[in-house]
Coordinates of C-alpha atoms in Angstrom, one line a residue:
X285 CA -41.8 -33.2 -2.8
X286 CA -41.8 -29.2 -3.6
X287 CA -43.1 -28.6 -6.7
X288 CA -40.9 -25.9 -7.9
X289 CA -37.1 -25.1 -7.3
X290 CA -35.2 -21.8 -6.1
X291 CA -32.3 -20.0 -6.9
X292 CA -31.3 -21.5 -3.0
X293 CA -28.0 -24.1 -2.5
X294 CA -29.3 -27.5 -3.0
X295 CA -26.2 -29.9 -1.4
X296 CA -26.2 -31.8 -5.5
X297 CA -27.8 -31.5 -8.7
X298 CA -28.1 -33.6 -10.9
X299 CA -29.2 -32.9 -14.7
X300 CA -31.1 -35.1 -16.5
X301 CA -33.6 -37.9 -15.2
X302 CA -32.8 -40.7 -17.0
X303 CA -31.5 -44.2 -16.6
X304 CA -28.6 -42.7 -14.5
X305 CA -30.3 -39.7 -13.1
X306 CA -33.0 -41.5 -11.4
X307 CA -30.7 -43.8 -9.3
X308 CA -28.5 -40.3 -8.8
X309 CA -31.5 -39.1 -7.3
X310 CA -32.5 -42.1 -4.7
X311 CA -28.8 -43.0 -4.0
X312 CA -27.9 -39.4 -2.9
X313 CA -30.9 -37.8 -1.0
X314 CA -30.6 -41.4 1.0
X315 CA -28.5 -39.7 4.3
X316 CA -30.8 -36.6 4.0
X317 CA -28.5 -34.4 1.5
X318 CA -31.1 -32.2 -0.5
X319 CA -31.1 -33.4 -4.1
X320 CA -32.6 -31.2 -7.1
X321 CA -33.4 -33.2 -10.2
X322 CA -33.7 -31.6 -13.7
X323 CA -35.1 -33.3 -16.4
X324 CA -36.4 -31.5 -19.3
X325 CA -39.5 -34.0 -20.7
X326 CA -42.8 -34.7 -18.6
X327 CA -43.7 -36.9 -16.3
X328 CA -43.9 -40.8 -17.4
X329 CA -47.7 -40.7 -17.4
X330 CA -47.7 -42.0 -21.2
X331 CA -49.3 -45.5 -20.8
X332 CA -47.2 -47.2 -23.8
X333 CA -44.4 -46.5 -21.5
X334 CA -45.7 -48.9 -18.9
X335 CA -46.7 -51.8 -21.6
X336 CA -43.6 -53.6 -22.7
X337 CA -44.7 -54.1 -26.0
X338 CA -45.8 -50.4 -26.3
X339 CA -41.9 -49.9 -27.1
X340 CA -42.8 -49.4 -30.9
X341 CA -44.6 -46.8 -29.9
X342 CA -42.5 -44.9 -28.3
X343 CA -40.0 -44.9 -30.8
X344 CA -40.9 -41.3 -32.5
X345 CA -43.3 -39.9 -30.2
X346 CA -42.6 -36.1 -29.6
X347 CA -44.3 -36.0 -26.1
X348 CA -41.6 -38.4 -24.8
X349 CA -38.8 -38.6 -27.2
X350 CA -35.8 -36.5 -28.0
X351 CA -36.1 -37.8 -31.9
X352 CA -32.9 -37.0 -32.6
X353 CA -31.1 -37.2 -36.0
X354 CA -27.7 -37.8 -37.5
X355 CA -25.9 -35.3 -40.3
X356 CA -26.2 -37.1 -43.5
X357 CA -23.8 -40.3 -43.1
X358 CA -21.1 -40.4 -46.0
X359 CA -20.7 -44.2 -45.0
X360 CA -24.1 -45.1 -45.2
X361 CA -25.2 -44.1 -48.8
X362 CA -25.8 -40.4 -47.0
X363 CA -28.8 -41.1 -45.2
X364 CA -29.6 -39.8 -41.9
X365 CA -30.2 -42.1 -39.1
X366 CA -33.0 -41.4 -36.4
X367 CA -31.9 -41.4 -32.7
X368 CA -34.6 -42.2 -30.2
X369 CA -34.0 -40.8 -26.8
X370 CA -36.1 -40.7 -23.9
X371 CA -37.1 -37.0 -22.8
X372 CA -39.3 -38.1 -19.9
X373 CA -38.9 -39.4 -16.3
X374 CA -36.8 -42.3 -16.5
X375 CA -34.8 -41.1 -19.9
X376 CA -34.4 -44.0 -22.7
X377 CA -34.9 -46.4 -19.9
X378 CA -38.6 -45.3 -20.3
X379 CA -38.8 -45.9 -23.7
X380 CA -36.4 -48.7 -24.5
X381 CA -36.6 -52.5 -25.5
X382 CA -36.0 -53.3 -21.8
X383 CA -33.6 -55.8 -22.6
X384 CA -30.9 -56.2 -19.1
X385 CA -27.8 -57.5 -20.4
X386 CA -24.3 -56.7 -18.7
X387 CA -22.2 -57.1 -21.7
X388 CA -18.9 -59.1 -22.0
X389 CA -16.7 -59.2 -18.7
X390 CA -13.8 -58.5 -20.9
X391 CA -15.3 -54.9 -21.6
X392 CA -15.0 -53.5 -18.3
X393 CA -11.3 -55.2 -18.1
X394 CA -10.7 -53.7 -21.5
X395 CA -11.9 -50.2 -19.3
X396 CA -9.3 -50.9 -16.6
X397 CA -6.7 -51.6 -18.4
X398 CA -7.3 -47.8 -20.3
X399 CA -7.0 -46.0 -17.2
X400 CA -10.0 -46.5 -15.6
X401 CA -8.8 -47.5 -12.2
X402 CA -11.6 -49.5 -10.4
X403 CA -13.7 -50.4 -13.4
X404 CA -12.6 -53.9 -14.0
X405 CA -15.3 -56.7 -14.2
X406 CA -14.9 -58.2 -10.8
X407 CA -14.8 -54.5 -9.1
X408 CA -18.4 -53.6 -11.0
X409 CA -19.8 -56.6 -10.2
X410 CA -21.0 -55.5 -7.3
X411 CA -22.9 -52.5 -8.1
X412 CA -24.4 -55.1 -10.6
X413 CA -25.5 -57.4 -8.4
X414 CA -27.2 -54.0 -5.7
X415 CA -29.1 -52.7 -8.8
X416 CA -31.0 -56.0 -9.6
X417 CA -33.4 -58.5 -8.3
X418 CA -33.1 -61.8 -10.5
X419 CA -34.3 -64.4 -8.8
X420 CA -33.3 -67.8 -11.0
X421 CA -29.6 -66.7 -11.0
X422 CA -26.1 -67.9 -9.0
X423 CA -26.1 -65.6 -5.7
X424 CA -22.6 -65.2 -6.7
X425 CA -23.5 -63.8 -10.1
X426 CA -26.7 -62.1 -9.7
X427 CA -28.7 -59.5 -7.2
X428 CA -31.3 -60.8 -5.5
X429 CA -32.5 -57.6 -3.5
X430 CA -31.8 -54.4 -5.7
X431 CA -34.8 -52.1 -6.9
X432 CA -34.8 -53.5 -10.5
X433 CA -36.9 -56.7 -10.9
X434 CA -34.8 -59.1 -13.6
X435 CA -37.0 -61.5 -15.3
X436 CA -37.0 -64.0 -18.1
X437 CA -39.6 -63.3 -20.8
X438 CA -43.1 -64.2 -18.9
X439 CA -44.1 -65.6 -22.6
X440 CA -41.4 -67.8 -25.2
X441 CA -43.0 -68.5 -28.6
X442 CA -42.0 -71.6 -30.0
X443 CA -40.1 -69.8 -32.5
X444 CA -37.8 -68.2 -29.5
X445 CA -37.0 -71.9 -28.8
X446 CA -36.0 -72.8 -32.1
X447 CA -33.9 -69.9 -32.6
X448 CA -32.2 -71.6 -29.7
X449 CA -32.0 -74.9 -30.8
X450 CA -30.7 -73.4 -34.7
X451 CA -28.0 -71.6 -33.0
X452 CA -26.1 -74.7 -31.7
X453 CA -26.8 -76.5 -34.5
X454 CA -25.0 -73.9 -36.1
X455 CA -21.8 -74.1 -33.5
X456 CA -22.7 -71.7 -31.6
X457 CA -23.1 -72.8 -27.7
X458 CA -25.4 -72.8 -25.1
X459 CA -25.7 -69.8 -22.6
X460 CA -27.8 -70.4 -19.4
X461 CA -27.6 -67.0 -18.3
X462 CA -26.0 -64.1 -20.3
X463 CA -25.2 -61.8 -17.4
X464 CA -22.7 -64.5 -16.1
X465 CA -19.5 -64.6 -16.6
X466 CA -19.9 -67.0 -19.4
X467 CA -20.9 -64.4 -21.9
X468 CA -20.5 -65.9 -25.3
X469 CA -22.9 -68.3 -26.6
X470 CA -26.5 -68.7 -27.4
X471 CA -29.2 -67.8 -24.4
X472 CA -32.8 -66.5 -23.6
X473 CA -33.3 -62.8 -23.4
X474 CA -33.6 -61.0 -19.6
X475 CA -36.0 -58.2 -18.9
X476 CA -36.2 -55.2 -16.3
X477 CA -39.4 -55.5 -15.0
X478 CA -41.5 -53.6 -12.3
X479 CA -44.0 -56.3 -12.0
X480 CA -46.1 -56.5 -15.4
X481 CA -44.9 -53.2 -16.2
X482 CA -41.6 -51.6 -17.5
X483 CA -38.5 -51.3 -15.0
X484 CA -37.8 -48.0 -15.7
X485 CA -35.7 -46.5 -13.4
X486 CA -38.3 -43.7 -12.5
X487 CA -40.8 -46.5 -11.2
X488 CA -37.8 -48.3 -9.3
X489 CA -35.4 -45.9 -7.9
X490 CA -36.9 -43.0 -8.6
X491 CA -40.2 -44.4 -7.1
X492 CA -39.4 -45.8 -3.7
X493 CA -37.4 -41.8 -3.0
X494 CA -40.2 -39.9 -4.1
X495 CA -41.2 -39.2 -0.1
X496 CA -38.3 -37.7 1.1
X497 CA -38.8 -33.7 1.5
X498 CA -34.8 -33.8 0.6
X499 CA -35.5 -34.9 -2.9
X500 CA -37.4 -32.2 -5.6
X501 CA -38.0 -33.4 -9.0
X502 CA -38.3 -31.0 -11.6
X503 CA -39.7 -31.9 -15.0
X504 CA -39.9 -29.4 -18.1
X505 CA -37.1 -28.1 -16.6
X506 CA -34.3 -27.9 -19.5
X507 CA -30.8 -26.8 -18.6
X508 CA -29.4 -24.2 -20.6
X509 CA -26.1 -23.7 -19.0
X510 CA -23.4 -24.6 -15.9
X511 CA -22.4 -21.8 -13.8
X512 CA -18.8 -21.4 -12.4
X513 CA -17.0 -19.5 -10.2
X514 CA -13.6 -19.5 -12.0
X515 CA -12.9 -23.5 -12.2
X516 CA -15.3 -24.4 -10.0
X517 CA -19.1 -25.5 -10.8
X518 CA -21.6 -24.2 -8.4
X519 CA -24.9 -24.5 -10.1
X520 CA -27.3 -25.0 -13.5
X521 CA -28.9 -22.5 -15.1
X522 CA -32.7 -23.7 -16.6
X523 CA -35.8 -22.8 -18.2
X524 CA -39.3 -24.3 -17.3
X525 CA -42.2 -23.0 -18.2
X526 CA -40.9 -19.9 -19.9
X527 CA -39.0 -18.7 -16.8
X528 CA -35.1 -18.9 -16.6
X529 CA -34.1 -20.1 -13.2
X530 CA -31.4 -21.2 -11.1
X531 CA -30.3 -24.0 -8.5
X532 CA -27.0 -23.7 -6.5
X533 CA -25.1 -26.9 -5.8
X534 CA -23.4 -26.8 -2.2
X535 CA -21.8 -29.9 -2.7
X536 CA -21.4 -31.2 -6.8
X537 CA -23.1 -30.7 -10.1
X538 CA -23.6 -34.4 -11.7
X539 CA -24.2 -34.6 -15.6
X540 CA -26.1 -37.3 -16.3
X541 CA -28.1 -36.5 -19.7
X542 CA -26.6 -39.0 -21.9
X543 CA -24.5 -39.6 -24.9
X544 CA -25.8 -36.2 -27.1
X545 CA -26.7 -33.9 -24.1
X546 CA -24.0 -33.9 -21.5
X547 CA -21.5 -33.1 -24.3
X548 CA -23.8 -30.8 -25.6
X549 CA -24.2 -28.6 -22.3
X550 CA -20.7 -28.5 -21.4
X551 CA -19.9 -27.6 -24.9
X552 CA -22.4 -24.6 -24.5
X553 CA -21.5 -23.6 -21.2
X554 CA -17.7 -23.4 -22.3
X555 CA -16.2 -26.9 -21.8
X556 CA -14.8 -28.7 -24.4
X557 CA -12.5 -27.9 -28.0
X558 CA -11.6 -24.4 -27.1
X559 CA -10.7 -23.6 -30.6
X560 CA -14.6 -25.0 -31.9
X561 CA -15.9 -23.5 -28.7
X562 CA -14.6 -19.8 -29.9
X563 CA -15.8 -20.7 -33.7
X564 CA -19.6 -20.7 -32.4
X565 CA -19.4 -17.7 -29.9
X566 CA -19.1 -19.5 -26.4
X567 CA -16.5 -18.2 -24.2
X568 CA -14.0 -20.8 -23.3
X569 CA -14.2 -21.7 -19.3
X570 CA -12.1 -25.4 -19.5
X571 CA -10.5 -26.2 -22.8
X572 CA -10.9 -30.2 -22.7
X573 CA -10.6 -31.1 -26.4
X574 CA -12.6 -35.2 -25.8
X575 CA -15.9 -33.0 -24.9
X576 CA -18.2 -34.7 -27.7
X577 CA -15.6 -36.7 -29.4
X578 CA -15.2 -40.8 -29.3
X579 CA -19.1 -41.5 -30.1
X580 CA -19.5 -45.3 -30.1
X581 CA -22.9 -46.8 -31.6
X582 CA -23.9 -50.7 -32.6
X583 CA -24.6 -50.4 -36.2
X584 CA -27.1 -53.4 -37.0
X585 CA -29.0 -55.5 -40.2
X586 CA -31.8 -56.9 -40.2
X587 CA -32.1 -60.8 -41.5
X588 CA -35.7 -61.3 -41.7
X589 CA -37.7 -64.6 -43.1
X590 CA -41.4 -65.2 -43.6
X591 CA -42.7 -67.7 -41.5
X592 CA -44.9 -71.0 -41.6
X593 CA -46.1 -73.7 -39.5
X594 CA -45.4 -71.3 -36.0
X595 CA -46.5 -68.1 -34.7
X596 CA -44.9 -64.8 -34.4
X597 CA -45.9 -61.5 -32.9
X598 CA -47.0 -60.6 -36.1
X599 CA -50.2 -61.9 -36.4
X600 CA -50.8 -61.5 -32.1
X601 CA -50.6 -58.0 -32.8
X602 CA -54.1 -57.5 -34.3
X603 CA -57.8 -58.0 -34.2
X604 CA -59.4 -60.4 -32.4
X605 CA -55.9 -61.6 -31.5
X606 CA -54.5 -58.3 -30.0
X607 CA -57.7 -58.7 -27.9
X608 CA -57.2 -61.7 -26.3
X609 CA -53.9 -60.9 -25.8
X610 CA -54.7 -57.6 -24.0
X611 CA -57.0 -59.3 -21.5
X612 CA -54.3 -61.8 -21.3
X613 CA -52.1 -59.2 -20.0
X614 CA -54.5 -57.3 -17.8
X615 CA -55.7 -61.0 -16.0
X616 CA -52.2 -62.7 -16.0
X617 CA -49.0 -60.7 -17.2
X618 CA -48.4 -62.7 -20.0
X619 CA -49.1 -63.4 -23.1
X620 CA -47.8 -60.7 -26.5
X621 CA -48.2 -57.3 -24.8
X622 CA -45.2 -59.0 -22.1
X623 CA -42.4 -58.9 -25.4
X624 CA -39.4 -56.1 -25.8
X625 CA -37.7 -56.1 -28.5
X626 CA -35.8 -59.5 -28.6
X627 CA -36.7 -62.6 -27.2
X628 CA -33.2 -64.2 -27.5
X629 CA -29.6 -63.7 -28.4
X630 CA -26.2 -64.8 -29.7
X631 CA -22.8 -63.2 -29.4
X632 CA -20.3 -64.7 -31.9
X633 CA -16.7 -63.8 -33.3
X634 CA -16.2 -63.0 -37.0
X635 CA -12.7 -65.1 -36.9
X636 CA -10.5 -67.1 -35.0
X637 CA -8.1 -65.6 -32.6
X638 CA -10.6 -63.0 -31.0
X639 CA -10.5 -63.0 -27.4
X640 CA -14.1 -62.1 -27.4
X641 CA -17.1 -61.9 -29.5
X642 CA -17.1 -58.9 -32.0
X643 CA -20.7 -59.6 -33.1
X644 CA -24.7 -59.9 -31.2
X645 CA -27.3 -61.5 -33.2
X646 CA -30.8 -60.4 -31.4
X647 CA -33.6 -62.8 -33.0
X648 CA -37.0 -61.3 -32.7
X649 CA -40.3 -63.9 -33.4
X650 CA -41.5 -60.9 -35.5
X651 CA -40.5 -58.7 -38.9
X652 CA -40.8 -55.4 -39.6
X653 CA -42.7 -53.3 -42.2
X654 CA -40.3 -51.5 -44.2
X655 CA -42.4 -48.7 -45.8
X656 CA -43.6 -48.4 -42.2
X657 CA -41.4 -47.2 -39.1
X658 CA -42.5 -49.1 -35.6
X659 CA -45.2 -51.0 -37.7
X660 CA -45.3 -55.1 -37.6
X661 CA -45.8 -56.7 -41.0
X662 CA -49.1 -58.6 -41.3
X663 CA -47.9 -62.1 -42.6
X664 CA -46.2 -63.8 -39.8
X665 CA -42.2 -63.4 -39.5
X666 CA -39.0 -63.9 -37.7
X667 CA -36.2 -61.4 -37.8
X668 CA -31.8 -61.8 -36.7
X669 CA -30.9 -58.2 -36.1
X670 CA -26.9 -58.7 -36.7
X671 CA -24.6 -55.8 -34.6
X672 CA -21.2 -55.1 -34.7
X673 CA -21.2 -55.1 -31.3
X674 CA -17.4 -53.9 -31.1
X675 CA -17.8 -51.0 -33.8
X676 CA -13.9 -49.5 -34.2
X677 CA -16.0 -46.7 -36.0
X678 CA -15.5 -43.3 -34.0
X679 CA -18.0 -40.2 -33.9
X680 CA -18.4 -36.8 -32.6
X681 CA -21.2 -34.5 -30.9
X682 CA -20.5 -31.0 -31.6
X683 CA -22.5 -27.7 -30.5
X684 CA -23.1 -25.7 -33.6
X685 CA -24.6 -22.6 -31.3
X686 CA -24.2 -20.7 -28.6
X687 CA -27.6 -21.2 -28.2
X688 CA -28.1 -24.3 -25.6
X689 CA -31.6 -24.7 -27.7
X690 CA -30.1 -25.7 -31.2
X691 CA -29.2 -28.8 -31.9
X692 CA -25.8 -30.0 -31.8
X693 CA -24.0 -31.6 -34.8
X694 CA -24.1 -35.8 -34.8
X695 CA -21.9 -37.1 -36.6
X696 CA -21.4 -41.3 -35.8
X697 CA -19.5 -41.8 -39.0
X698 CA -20.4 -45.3 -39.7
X699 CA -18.6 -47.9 -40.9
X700 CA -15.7 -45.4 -41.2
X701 CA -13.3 -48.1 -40.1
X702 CA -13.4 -51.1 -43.0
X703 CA -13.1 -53.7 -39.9
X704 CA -16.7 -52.7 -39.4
X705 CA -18.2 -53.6 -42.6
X706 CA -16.5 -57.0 -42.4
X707 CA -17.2 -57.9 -39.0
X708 CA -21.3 -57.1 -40.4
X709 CA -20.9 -59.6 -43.4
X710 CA -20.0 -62.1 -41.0
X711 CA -22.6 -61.7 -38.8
X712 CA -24.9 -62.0 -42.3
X713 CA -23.5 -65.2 -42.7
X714 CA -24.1 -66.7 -39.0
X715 CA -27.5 -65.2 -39.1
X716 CA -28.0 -67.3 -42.2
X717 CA -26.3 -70.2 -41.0
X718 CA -28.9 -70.2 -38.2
X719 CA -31.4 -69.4 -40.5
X720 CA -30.7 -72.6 -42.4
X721 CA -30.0 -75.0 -39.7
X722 CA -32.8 -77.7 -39.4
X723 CA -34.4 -76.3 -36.2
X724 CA -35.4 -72.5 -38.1
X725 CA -35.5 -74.0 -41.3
X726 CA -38.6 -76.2 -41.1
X727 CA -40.7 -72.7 -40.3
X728 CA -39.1 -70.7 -42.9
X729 CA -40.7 -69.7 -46.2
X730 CA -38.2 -67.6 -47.7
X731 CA -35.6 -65.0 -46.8
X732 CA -37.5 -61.6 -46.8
X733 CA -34.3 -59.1 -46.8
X734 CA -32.3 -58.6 -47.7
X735 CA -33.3 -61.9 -50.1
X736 CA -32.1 -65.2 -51.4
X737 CA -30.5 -63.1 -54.6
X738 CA -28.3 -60.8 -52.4
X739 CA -25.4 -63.0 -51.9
X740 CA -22.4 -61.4 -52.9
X741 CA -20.0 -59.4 -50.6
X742 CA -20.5 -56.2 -53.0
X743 CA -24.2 -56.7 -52.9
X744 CA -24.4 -57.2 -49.7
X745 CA -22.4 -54.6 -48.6
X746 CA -24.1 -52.2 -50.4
X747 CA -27.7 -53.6 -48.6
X748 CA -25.4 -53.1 -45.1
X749 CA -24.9 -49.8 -46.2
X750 CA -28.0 -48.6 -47.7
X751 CA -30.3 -50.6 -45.0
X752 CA -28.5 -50.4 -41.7
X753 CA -30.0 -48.5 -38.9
X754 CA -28.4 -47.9 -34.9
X755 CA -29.4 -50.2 -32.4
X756 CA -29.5 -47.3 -29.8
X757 CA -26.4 -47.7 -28.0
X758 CA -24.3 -44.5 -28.3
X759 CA -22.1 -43.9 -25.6
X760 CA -18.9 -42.2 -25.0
X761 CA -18.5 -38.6 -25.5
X762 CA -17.5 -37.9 -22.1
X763 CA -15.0 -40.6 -21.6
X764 CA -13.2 -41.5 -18.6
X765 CA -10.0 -41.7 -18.8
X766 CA -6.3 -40.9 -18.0
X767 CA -5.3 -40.0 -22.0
X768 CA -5.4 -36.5 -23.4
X769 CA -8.8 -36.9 -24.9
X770 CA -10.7 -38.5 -21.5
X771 CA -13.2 -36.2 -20.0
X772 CA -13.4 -37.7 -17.2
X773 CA -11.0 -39.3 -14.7
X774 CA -11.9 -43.0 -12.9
X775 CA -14.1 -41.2 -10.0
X776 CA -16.4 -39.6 -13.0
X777 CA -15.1 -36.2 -12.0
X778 CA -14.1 -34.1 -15.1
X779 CA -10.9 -33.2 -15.4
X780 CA -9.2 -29.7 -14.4
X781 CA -12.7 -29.0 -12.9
X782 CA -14.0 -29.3 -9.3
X783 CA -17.8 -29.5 -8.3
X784 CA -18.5 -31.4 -11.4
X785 CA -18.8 -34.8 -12.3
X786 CA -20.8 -37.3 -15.4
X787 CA -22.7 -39.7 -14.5
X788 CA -24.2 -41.6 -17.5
X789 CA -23.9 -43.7 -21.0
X790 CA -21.5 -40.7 -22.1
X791 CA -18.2 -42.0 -19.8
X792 CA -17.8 -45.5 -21.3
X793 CA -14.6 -45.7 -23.0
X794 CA -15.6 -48.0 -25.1
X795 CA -19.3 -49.1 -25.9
X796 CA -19.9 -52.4 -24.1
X797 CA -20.9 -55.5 -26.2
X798 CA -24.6 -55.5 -26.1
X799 CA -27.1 -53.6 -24.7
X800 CA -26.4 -50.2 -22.5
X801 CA -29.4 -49.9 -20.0
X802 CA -28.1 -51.7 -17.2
X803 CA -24.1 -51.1 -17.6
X804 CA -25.1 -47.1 -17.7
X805 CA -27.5 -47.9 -14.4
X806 CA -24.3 -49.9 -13.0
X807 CA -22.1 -46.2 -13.5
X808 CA -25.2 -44.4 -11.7
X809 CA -24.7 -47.1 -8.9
X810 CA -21.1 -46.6 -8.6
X811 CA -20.6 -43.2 -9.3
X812 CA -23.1 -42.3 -6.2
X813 CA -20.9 -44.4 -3.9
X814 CA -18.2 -42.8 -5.2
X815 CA -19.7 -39.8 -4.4
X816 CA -20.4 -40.8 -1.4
X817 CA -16.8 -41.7 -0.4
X818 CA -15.6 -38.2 -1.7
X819 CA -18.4 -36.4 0.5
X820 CA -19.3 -34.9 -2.3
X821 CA -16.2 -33.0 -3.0

């Protein structure tokens, strides 16, 4: 692999080597088409990347994280929420909870029936199934020979099992796998692995590509700007290592830096709100007014009790415990250092007559210190994070400079919508019905937070509003799209542009109804093969 690029045609480019970039990368310099990939963090040498419980440690670290954070929220008591994002090989899949969870078939129906033509649940199913390797799972549901290993957790706690059991004691039914069809229900978390390691998509797709002499990876290599020839794209300007370069795309440019930087690099190299554009000083190339527009985040609560008569992560998580469980780890693969971020999870509706759930419960055999970001508590607990996993809640990314290295404007606007405050106090009240059913009860000391004395829908919406944090989910500010506002159309390629495409968490119409990861590595997956049918074009 060269080490550095030149101001020579490469046939594609593709910006940003994340979750989407990675399998951009492999999928395309495949038939021998040179590929240059740009990603503006390090290499993933960082060894809490590789430890799935080394996740907490990731989540404000400056060597491999973005660290992002919102304008002061109006809706949220005016706080400012921190937004992790990876900036490192593999993107937020390098630094995320590695949960692999599809989302609700009715989301990509929901897609197809906006305009996005080919998006529908059974047509993505198959770039579902060639991403993965799950091995447990119906051949007609589930991959059995993509790059990504898909794994249940190597280690369940006892409490994991309870959570379980509460939930249908509650009413809420069993799931045997939550990336079948059957989506609703009750179920065990799924992981993406690369053996004991994380399943980043740098050390799966990324990895098994890195001979080809097609294929140059280039890292600390930040894009500053597109470059056109009237209203066609033909190449990305970038700085690494104090030098501004340039790479030529023969072929296409692909976008795939996510949900705050593809906006933000179109916006600064004169795509987007012409009117804002001209405000800020950037000369207006494409005026596409959905550039940045449509943000789309879970907003979650945490439930959290103090345990007895089980244990949680809490107390594996230090001394002579943390220990054993590294060598555990080293020797086996199991054991603490195996967990992400939730061990299990419940999707749910807030009232009769949805046609799908509106609301994920993720129950975690652990709590959280409060006064301390990323940090366990000591005394053993259990936590329901509760996520309006359909937020109505609409947000914007805007450039506030011409300068590519200032940071754009985020504003998520929170609980904007009302629906979105009452779809969270009903997923307070499942959480606490599975708190209270016998199965969770019988390890339960007490409620933690927000406490047995918050009960009231005022009180408690003031706790929702005052203690509620993103999940990490954003997602659509480059929508696809047939409506005025889309960015891009059904084959990713943005509109009244040619050479140009995005490819990443940014084009979802509509934030899926759970986790991201492998529904943006699904759009890498399809977008190269519909690459690949347009030759590139």
């Amino acid at each position: 692999m060269a080490a550095t690029a030149s101001d020579e045609q490469a046939d594609y480019v593709v910006v940003g080597a994340g979750s989407a970039g990675c399998v951009l990368a492999n999928r395309l310099s495949a038939d021998g088409s040179r590929v240059v990939l740009l990603e503006a963090g390090p290499r993933d040498w960082h060894p809490m990347i590789h430890v799935p419980a080394g996740v907490l440690k990731l989540l404000y670290n400056p060597l491999v994280n973005w660290n992002y954070a919102t304008d002061p929220e109006p809706g949220i008591a005016g706080r400012q929420i921190h937004w992790p994002r990876g900036r490192v090989l593999g993107g937020s899949s390098s630094i995320n909870g590695m949960l692999w969870i599809r989302g609700n078939p009715a989301d990509y129906d929901g897609w197809s029936q906006m305009g996005c033509k080919g998006w529908s649940f059974d047509e993505v199913m198959p770039y579902f199934k060639s991403i993965e390797r799950y091995a447990p799972g119906d051949p007609e549901q589930r991959g059995k020979s993509g790059p990504i290993l898909v794994e249940d957790y190597r280690t369940t706690l006892d409490l994991t099992r309870r959570f379980v059991d509460a939930a249908q004691q509650a009413g809420i039914p069993l799931t045997k796998d939550l990336n079948g069809r059957q989506h609703e229900g009750v179920g065990f978390s799924q992981m993406s692995r690369n053996g004991r390691f994380r399943g980043s998509t740098a050390r799966t797709f990324l990895a098994q590509a890195r001979g080809r002499p097609n294929l140059r990876v280039e890292t600390k290599a930040f894009a500053t700007r597109l470059l056109f020839e009237g209203k066609r794209c033909v190449g990305v300007a970038f700085r690494q290592k104090g030098q501004d370069r340039q790479v030529r795309a023969a072929r296409e440019v692909i976008l795939s830096g996510g949900t705050i930087n593809s906006p933000h690099l179109l916006q600064v190299s004169g795509i987007g709100p012409g009117a804002h554009l001209k405000s800020i000083g950037v000369p207006v190339v494409h005026d596409l007014p959905g550039v940045g527009a449509n943000l789309s985040d879970h907003y979650a609560i945490r439930i959290s009790h103090r345990v007895k008569d089980a244990v949680s992560i809490n107390e594996l998580s230090r001394g002579l415990r943390l220990g054993r469980e590294i060598a555990r780890w080293l020797t086996t693969g199991r054991g603490a250092l195996t967990f992400g971020v939730s061990s299990a999870q419940a999707f749910a509706r807030s009232r009769e007559g949805l046609a799908s759930p509106d609301i994920q419960l993720l129950f975690s055999p652990a709590s959280y210190d409060h006064n301390k970001f990323g940090e366990l508590e000591r005394e053993p607990g259990m936590t329901i994070a509760v996520s309006i996993a359909r937020p109505e809640s609409r947000g914007t990314i805007m450039a506030k400079s011409s300068d590519p290295f200032v940071r754009p404007s985020l504003k998520p606007n929170y609980l904007s919508v009302p629906n979105d405050l009452r779809v969270s106090l009903a997923g307070i009240a499942i959480a606490r019905r599975i708190f209270a059913a016998p199965a969770l009860a019988r390890h339960s000391v007490a409620e933690i937070t927000p406490g047995p004395g918050v009960t009231t829908p005022e009180a408690l919406s003031d706790y929702i509003r005052q203690q509620g944090t993103t999940i990490y989910h954003i997602v659509g500010t480059c929508k696809m799209g047939e409506d005025p506002m889309a960015v891009v159309d059904a084959r990713l390629k943005v509109r009244g542009l040619t050479g140009l495409r995005v490819i990443d968490a940014s084009v979802m119409p509509t934030v899926t109804t759970a986790n991201t990861n492998a529904p943006t590595i699904m759009i890498a997956e399809k977008g190269a093969a519909l690459i690949r049918e347009d030759g590139g074009v």
